[in-house]
Short mmCIF file of C-alpha atoms (C1' of nucleotides) in Angstrom, two decimals:
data_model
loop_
_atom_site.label_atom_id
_atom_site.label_comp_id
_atom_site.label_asym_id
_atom_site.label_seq_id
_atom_site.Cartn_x
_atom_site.Cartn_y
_atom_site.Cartn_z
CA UNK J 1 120.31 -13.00 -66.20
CA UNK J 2 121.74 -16.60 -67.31
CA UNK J 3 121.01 -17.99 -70.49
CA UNK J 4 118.11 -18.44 -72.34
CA UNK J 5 116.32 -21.06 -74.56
CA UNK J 6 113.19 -22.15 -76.17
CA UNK J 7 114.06 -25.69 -75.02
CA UNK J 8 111.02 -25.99 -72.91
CA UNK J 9 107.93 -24.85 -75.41
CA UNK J 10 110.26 -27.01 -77.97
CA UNK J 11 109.59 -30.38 -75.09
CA UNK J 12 106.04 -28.87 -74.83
CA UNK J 13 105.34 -29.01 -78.28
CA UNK J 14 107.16 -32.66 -79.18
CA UNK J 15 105.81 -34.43 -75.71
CA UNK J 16 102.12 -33.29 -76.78
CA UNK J 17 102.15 -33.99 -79.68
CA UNK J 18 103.89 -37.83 -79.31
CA UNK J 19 101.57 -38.49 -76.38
CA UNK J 20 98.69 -37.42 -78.53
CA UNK J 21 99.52 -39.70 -81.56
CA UNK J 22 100.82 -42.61 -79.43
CA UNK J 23 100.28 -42.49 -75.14
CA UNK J 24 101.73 -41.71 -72.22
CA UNK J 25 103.06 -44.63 -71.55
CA UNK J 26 104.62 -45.64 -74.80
CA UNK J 27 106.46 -42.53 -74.97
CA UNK J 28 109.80 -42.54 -73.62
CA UNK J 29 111.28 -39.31 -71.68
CA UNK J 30 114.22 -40.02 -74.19
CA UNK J 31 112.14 -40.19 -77.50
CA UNK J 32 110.85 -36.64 -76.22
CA UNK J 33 114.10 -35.69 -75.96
CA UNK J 34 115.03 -36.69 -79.73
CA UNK J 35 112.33 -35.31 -81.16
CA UNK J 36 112.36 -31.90 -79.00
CA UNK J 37 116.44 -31.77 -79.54
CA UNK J 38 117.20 -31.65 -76.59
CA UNK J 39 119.54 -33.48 -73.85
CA UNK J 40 118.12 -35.49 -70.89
CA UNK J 41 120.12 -33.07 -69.03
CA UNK J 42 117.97 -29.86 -70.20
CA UNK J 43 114.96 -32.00 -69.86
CA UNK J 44 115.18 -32.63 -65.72
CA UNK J 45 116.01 -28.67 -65.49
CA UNK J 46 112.47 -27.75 -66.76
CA UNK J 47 110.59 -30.28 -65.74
CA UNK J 48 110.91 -31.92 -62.15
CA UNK J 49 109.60 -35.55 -63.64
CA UNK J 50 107.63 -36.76 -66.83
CA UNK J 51 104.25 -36.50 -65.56
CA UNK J 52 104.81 -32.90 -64.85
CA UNK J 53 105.95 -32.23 -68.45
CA UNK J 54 102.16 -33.92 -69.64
CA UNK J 55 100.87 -31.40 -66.94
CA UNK J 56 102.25 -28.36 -68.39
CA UNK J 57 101.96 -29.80 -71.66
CA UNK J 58 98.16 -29.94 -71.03
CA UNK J 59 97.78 -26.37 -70.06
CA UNK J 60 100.58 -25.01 -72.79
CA UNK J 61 97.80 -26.63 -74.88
CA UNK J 62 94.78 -25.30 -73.41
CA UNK J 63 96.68 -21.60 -73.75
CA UNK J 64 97.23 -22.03 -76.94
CA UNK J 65 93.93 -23.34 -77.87
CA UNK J 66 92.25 -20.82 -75.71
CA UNK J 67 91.37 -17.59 -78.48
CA UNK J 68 90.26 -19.91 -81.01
CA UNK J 69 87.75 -21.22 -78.41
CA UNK J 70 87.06 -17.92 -77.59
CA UNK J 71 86.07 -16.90 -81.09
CA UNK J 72 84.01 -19.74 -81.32
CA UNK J 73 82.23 -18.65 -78.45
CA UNK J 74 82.08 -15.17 -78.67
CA UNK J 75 78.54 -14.31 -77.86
CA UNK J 76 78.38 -11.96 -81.39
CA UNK J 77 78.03 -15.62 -83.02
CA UNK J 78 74.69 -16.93 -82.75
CA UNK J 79 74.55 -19.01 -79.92
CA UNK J 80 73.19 -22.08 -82.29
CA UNK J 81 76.17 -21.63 -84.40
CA UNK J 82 78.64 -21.37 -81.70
CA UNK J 83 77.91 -24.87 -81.23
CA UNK J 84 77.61 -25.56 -85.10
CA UNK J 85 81.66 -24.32 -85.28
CA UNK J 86 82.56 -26.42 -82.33
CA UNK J 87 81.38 -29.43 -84.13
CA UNK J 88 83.10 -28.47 -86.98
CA UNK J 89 86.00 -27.43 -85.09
CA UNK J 90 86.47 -31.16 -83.55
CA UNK J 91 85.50 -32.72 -86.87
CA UNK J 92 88.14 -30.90 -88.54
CA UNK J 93 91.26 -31.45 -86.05
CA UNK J 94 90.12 -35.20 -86.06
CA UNK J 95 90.49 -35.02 -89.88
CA UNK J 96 93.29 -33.67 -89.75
CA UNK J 97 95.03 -35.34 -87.03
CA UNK J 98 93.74 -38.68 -89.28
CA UNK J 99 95.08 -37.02 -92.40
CA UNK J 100 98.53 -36.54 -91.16
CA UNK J 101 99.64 -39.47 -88.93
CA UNK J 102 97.19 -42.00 -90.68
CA UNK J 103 95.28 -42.75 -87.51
CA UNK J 104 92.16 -41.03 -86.06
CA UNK J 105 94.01 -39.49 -82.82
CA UNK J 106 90.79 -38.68 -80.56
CA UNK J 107 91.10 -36.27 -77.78
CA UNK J 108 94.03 -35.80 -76.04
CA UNK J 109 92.79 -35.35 -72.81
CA UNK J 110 90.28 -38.23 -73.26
CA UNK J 111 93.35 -40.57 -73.97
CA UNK J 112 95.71 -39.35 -70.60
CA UNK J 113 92.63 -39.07 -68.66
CA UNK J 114 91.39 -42.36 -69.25
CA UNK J 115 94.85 -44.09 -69.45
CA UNK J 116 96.23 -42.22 -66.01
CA UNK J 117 92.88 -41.46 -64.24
CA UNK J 118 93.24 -44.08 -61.86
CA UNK J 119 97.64 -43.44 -61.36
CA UNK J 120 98.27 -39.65 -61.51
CA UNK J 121 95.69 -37.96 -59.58
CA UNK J 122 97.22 -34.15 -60.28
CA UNK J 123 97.06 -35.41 -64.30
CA UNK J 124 93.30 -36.64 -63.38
CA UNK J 125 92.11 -33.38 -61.97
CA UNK J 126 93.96 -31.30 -64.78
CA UNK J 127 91.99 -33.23 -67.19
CA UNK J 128 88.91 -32.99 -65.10
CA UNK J 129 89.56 -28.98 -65.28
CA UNK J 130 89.83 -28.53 -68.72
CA UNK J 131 86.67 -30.37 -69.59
CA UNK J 132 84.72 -28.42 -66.61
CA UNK J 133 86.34 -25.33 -69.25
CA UNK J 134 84.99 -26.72 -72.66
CA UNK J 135 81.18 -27.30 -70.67
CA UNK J 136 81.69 -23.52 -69.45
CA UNK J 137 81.74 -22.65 -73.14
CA UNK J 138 79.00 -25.06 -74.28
CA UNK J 139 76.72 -23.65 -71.24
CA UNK J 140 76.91 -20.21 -71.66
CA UNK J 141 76.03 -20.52 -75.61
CA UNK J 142 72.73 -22.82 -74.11
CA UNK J 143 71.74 -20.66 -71.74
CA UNK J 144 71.98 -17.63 -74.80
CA UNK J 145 69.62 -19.89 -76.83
CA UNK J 146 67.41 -20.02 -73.83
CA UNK J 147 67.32 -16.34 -73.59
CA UNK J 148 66.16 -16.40 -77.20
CA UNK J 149 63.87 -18.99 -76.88
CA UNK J 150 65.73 -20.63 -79.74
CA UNK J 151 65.57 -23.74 -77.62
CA UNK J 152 62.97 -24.19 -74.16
CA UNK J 153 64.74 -23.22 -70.88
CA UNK J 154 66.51 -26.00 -69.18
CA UNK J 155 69.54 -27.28 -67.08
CA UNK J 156 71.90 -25.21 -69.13
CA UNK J 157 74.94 -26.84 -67.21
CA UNK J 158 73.27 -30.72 -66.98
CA UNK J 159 72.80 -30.13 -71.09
CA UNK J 160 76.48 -28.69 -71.75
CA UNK J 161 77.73 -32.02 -70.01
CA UNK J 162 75.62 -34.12 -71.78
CA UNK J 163 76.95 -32.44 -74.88
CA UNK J 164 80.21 -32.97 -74.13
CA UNK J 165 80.15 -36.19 -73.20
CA UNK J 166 78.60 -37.14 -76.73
CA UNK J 167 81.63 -35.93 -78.94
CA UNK J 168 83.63 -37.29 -76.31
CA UNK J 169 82.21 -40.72 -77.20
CA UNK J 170 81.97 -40.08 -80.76
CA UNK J 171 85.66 -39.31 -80.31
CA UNK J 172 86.42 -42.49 -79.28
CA UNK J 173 84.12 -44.39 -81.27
CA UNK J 174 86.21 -42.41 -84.38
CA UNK J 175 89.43 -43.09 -82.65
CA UNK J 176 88.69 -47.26 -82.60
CA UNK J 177 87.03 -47.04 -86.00
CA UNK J 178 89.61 -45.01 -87.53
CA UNK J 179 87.39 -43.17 -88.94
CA UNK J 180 87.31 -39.28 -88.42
CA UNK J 181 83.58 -38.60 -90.35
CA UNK J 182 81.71 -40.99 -87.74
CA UNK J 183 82.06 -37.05 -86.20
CA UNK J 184 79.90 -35.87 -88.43
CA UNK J 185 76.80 -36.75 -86.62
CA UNK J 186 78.00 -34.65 -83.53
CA UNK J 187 76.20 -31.76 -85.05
CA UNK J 188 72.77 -33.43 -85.72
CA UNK J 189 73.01 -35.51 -82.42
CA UNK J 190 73.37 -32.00 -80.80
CA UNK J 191 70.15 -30.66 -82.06
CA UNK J 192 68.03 -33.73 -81.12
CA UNK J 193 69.31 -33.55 -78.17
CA UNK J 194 68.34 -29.73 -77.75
CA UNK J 195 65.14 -30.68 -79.20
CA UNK J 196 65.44 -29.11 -82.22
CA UNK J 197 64.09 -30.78 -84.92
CA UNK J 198 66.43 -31.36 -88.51
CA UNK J 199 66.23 -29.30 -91.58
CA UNK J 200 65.61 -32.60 -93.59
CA UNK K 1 96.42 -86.13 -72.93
CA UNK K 2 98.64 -84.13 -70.36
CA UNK K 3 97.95 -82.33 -67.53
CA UNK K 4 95.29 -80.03 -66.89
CA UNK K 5 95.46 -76.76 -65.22
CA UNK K 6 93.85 -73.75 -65.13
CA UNK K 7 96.47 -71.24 -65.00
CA UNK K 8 94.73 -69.60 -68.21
CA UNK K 9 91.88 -68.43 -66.78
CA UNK K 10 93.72 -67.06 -63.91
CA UNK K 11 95.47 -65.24 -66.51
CA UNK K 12 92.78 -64.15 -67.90
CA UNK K 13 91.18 -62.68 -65.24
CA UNK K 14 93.82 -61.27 -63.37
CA UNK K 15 95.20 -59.52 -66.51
CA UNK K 16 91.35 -58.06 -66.73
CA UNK K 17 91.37 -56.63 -63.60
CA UNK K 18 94.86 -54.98 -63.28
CA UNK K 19 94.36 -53.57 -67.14
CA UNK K 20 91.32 -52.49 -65.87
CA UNK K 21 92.12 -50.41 -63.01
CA UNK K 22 95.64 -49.18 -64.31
CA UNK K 23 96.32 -49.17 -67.39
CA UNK K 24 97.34 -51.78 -70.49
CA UNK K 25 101.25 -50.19 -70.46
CA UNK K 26 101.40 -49.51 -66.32
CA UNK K 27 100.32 -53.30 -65.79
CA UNK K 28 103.70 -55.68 -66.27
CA UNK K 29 103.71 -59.32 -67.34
CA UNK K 30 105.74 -60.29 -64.21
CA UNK K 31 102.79 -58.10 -61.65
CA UNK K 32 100.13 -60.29 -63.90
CA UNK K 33 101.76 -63.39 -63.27
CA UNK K 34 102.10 -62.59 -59.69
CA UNK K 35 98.22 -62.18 -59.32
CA UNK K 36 97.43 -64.80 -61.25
CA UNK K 37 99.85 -66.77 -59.14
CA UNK K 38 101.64 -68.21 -62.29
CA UNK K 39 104.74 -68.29 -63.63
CA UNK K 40 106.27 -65.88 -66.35
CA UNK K 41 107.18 -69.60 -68.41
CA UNK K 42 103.80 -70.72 -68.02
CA UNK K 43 102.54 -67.57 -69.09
CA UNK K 44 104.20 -67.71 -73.02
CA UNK K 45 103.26 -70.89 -72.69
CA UNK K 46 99.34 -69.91 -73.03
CA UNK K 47 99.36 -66.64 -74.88
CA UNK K 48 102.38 -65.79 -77.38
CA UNK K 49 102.78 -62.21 -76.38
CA UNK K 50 101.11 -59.48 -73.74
CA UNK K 51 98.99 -58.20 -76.41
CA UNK K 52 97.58 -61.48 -77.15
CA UNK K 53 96.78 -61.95 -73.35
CA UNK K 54 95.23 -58.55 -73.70
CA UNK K 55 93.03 -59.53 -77.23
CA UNK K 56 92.37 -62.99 -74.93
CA UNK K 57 91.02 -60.94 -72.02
CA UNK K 58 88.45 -58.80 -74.24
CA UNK K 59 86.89 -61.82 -75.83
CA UNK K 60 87.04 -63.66 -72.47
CA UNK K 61 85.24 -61.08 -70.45
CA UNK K 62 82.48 -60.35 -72.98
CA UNK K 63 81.59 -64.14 -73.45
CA UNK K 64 81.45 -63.92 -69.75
CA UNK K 65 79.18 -61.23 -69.78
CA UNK K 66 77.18 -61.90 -72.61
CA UNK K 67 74.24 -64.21 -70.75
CA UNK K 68 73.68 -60.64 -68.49
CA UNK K 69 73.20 -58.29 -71.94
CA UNK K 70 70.94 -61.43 -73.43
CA UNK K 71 68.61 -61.23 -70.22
CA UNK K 72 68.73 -57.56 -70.22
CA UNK K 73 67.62 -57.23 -73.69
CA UNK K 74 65.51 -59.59 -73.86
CA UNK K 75 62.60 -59.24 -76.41
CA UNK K 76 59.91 -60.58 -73.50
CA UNK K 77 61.13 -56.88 -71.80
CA UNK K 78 59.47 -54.11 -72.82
CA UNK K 79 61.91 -51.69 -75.28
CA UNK K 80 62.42 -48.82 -73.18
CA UNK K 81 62.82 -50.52 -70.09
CA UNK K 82 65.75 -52.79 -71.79
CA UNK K 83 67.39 -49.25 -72.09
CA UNK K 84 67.01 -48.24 -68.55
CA UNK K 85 68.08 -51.57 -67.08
CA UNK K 86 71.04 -51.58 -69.31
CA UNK K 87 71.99 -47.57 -67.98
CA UNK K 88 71.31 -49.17 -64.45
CA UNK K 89 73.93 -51.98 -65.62
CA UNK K 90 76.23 -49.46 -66.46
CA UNK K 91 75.89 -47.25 -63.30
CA UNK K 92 75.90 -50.35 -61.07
CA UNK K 93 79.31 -51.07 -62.61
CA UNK K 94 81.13 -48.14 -62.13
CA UNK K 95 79.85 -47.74 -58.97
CA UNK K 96 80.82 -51.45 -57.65
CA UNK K 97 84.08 -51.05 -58.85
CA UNK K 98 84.20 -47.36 -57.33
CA UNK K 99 83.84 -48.82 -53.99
CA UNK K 100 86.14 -51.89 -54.04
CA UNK K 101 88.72 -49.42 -55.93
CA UNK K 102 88.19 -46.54 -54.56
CA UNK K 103 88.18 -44.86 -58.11
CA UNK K 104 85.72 -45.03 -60.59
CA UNK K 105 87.52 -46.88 -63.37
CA UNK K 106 85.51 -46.21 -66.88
CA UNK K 107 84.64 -48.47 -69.41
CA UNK K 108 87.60 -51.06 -69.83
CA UNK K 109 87.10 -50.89 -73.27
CA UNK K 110 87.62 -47.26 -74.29
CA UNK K 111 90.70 -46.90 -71.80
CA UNK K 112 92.48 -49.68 -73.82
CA UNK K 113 91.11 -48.70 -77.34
CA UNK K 114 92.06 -45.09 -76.38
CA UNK K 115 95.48 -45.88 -74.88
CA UNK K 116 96.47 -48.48 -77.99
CA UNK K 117 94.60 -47.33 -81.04
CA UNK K 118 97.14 -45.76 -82.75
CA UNK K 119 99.70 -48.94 -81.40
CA UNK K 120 97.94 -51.97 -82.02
CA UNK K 121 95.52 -52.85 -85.15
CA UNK K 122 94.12 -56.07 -83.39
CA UNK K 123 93.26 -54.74 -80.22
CA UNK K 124 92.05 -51.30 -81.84
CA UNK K 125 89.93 -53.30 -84.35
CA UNK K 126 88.67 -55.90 -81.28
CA UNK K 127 87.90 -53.10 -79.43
CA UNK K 128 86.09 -51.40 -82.46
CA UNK K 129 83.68 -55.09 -82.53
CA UNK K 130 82.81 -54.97 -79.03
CA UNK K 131 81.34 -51.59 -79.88
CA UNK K 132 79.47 -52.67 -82.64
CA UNK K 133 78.20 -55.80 -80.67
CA UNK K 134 76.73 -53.53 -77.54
CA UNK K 135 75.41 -51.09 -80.28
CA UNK K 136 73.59 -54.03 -82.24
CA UNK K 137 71.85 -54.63 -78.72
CA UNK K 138 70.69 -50.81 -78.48
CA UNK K 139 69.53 -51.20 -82.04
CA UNK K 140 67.22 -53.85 -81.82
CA UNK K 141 66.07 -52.19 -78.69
CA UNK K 142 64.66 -49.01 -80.49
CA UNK K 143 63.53 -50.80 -83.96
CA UNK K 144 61.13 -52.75 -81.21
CA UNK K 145 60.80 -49.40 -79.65
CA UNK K 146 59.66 -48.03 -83.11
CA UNK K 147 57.69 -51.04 -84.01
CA UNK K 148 54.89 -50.23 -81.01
CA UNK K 149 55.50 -46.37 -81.81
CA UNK K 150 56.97 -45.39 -78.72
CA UNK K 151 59.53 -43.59 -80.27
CA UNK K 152 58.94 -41.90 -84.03
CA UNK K 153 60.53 -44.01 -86.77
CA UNK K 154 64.09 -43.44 -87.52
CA UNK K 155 67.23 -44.09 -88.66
CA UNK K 156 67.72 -46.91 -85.27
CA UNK K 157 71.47 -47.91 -86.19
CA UNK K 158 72.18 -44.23 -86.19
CA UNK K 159 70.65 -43.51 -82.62
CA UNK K 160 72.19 -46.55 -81.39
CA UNK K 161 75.52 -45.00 -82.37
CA UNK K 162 74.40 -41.69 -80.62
CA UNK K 163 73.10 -43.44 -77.23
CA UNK K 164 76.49 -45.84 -77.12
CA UNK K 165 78.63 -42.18 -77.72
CA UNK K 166 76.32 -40.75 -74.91
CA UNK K 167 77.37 -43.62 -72.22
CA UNK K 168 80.83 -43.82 -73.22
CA UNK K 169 81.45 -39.82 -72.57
CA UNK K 170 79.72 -39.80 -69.41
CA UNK K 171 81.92 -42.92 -68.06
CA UNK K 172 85.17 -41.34 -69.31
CA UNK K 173 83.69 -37.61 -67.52
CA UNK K 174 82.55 -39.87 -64.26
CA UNK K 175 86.85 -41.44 -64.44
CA UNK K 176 87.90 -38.35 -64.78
CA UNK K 177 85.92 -36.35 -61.84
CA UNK K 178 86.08 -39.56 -60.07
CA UNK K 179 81.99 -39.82 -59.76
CA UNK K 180 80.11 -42.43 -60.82
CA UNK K 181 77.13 -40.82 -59.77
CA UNK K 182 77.56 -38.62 -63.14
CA UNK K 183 76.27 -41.53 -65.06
CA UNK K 184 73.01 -41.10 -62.81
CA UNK K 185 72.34 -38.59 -65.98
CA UNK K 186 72.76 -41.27 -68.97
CA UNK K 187 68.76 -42.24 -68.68
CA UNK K 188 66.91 -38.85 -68.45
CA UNK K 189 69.84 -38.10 -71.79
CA UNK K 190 68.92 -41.08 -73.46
CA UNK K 191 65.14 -40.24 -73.27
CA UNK K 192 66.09 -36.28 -74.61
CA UNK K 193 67.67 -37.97 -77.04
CA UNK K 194 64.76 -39.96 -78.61
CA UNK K 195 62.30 -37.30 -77.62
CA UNK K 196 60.54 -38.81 -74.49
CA UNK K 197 59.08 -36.18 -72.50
CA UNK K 198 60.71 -37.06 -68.85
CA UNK K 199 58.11 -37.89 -65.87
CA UNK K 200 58.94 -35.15 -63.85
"C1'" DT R 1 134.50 -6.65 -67.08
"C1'" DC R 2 133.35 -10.16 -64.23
"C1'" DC R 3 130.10 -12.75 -61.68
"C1'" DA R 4 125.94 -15.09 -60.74
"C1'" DA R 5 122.32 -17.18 -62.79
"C1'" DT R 6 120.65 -20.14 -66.31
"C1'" DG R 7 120.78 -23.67 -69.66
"C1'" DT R 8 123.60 -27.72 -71.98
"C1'" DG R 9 125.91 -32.15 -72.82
"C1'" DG R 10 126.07 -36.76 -72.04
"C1'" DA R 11 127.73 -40.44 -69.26
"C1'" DC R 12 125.73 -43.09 -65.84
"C1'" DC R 13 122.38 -45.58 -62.49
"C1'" DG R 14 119.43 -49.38 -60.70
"C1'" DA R 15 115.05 -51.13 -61.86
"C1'" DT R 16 112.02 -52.99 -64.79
"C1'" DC R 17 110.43 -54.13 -69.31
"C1'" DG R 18 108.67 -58.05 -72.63
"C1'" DG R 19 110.34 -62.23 -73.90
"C1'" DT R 20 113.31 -66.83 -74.10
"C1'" DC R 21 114.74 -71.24 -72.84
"C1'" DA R 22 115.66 -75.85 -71.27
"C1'" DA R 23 115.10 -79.07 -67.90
"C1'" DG R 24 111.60 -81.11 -65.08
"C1'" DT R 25 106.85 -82.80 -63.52
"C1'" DA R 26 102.28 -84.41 -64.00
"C1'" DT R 27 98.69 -86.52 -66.78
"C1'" DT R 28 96.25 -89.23 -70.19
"C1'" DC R 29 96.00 -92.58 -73.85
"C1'" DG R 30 97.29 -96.79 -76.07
"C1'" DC V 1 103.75 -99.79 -68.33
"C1'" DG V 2 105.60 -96.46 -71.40
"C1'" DA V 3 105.59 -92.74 -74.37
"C1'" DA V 4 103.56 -88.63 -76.02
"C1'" DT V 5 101.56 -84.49 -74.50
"C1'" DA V 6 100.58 -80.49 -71.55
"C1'" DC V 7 102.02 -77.68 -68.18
"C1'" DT V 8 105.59 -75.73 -64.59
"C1'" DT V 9 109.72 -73.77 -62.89
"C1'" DG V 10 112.88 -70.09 -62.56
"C1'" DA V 11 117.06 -68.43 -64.22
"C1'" DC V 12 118.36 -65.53 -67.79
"C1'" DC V 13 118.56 -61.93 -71.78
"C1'" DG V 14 119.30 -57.38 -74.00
"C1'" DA V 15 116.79 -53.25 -74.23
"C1'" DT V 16 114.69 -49.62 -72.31
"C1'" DC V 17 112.67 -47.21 -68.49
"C1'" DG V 18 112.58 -42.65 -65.53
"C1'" DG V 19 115.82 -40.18 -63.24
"C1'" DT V 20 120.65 -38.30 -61.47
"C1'" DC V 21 124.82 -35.87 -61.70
"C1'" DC V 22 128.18 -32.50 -62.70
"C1'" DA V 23 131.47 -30.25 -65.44
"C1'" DC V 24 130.81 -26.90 -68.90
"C1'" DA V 25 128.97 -23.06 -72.05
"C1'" DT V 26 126.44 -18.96 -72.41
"C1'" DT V 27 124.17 -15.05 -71.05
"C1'" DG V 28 122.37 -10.53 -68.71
"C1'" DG V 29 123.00 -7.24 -65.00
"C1'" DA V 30 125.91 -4.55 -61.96
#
DNA sequence: TCCAATGTGGACCGATCGGTCAAGTATTCG
DNA sequence: CGAATACTTGACCGATCGGTCCACATTGGA
């Protein structure tokens, strides 16, 4: 009963997406608005305040994100190339992201985590959650290539962070160089960090 | 001729500090010119805009630190150990300002060159030479390193890249889970990274 | 059909934002 | 001493901030 709308994936969408390409706290609850089409007024019924919009936002994201990732993952890909796609997965939304707005974007969680870690604790441990996710994903296709003996056993879950925190920082190393191919050495970084030594 | 003060470097630091632990857009001019016990007047009279305070602050703090990263790589210390004093550096950081803060604040760097890259050129691109000025120090560090064979021969500039991405993504992981005892991992990583067999 | 629930429009609020300005005070040099 | 310079003081500006409010339009269920 009541009306209905897409009002609130349309603020999803527009407050990701300016909060990616600028930050949380250059974007204005009122240049959301704009771009969403939507009134202030609609705004404050979905969404108690502006830092719970970013929260939903965030998981809206992660949702959305979440089959592709799944794909990626799925344990009929070679664990070795599950990790080969995710590299190429990151390089090519960085490219993109580059491509379009003319600025290397880096990771949106990386950005509000880093800008709001130390204001918004509920944004802090959102972001927190969703990279625990992404190492949950990383782990499980190590601990397959352990299994294999494609690489020697190991801290599966002490290597998926490690991981992860690499094209993190190569993220932001893009992001400040403006430069989305600096992500190409995820992939070989990877492997010498596995051990693994290069086809070259 | 005319008086002398030094309500710059007050500025300077105090603008550090709160940019450090919030955030460049969460910190005002009027809340740094209350730390810094200053006026807003005498503030434009020393830098011509926040930004520039900001820019300022980044050059400030790394002249200030500069005589530390000399000692610590130092060519009279041995090339491996200059890496593990400098992860020690980094750890002993985080944690320090963990403590007094109460929450592990990151590398000051990447939260500002994540927060403004895609807003401001000068500060991105200052941001993106204080990278390349810690990475020249990791460079050097493995060409010795390679020099007395203690690691193969490689592409050094490269690694240094790799080892710099490594440190950054653990800080902005240890922010985000609010641990700085995460970075505890950045040695034993480095060392996987150049292929040292660990001790243990 | 009519009502209750749901979403919309947009004016409005006090606070704060970065930045300006002009008059005044201290200091150093000639 | 006097004038040029360097710094201080604090009131002030328009714009924008996140958030409130409420009359109104639209809808689905009974």
């Amino acid at each position: 009963m009541g009306r209905t709308s897409d009002a609130k994936e349309r603020l999803l969408d527009a407050a990701f997406d300016l909060i990616w390409t600028n930050s949380y706290g250059a974007v204005g609850v009122d240049q959301i608005c704009e771009q969403a089409g939507v009134n202030k007024g609609s705004f404050y019924h979905f969404f108690p305040s502006k830092s719970d919009l970013a929260l939903a936002t965030f998981e809206d994201q992660w949702n959305r994100r979440r089959p592709e990732f799944d794909a990626m993952f799925s344990p009929l890909v070679p664990p070795l190339e599950r990790l080969d796609r995710w590299c190429a997965f990151i390089l090519g939304i960085q490219r993109t992201m580059a491509r379009r707005f003319g600025q290397v974007c880096g990771c949106p969680f990386v950005n509000v985590g880093t800008e709001l870690g130390t204001q918004d604790v509920r944004l802090r441990d959102k972001v927190a959650e969703l990279f625990s996710r992404s190492q949950q994903y990383l782990e499980s296709a190590l601990r397959d290539a352990m299994a294999v003996a494609l690489i020697p056993e190991g801290d599966a879950a002490g290597l998926a962070r490690m991981i992860h925190a690499l094209s993190l920082g190569l993220q932001v190393q893009a992001k400040v160089a403006n430069d989305p191919e600096l992500l190409g050495v995820l992939a070989p970084a990877i492997r010498r960090l596995l051990g693994i030594p290069s086809d070259t």
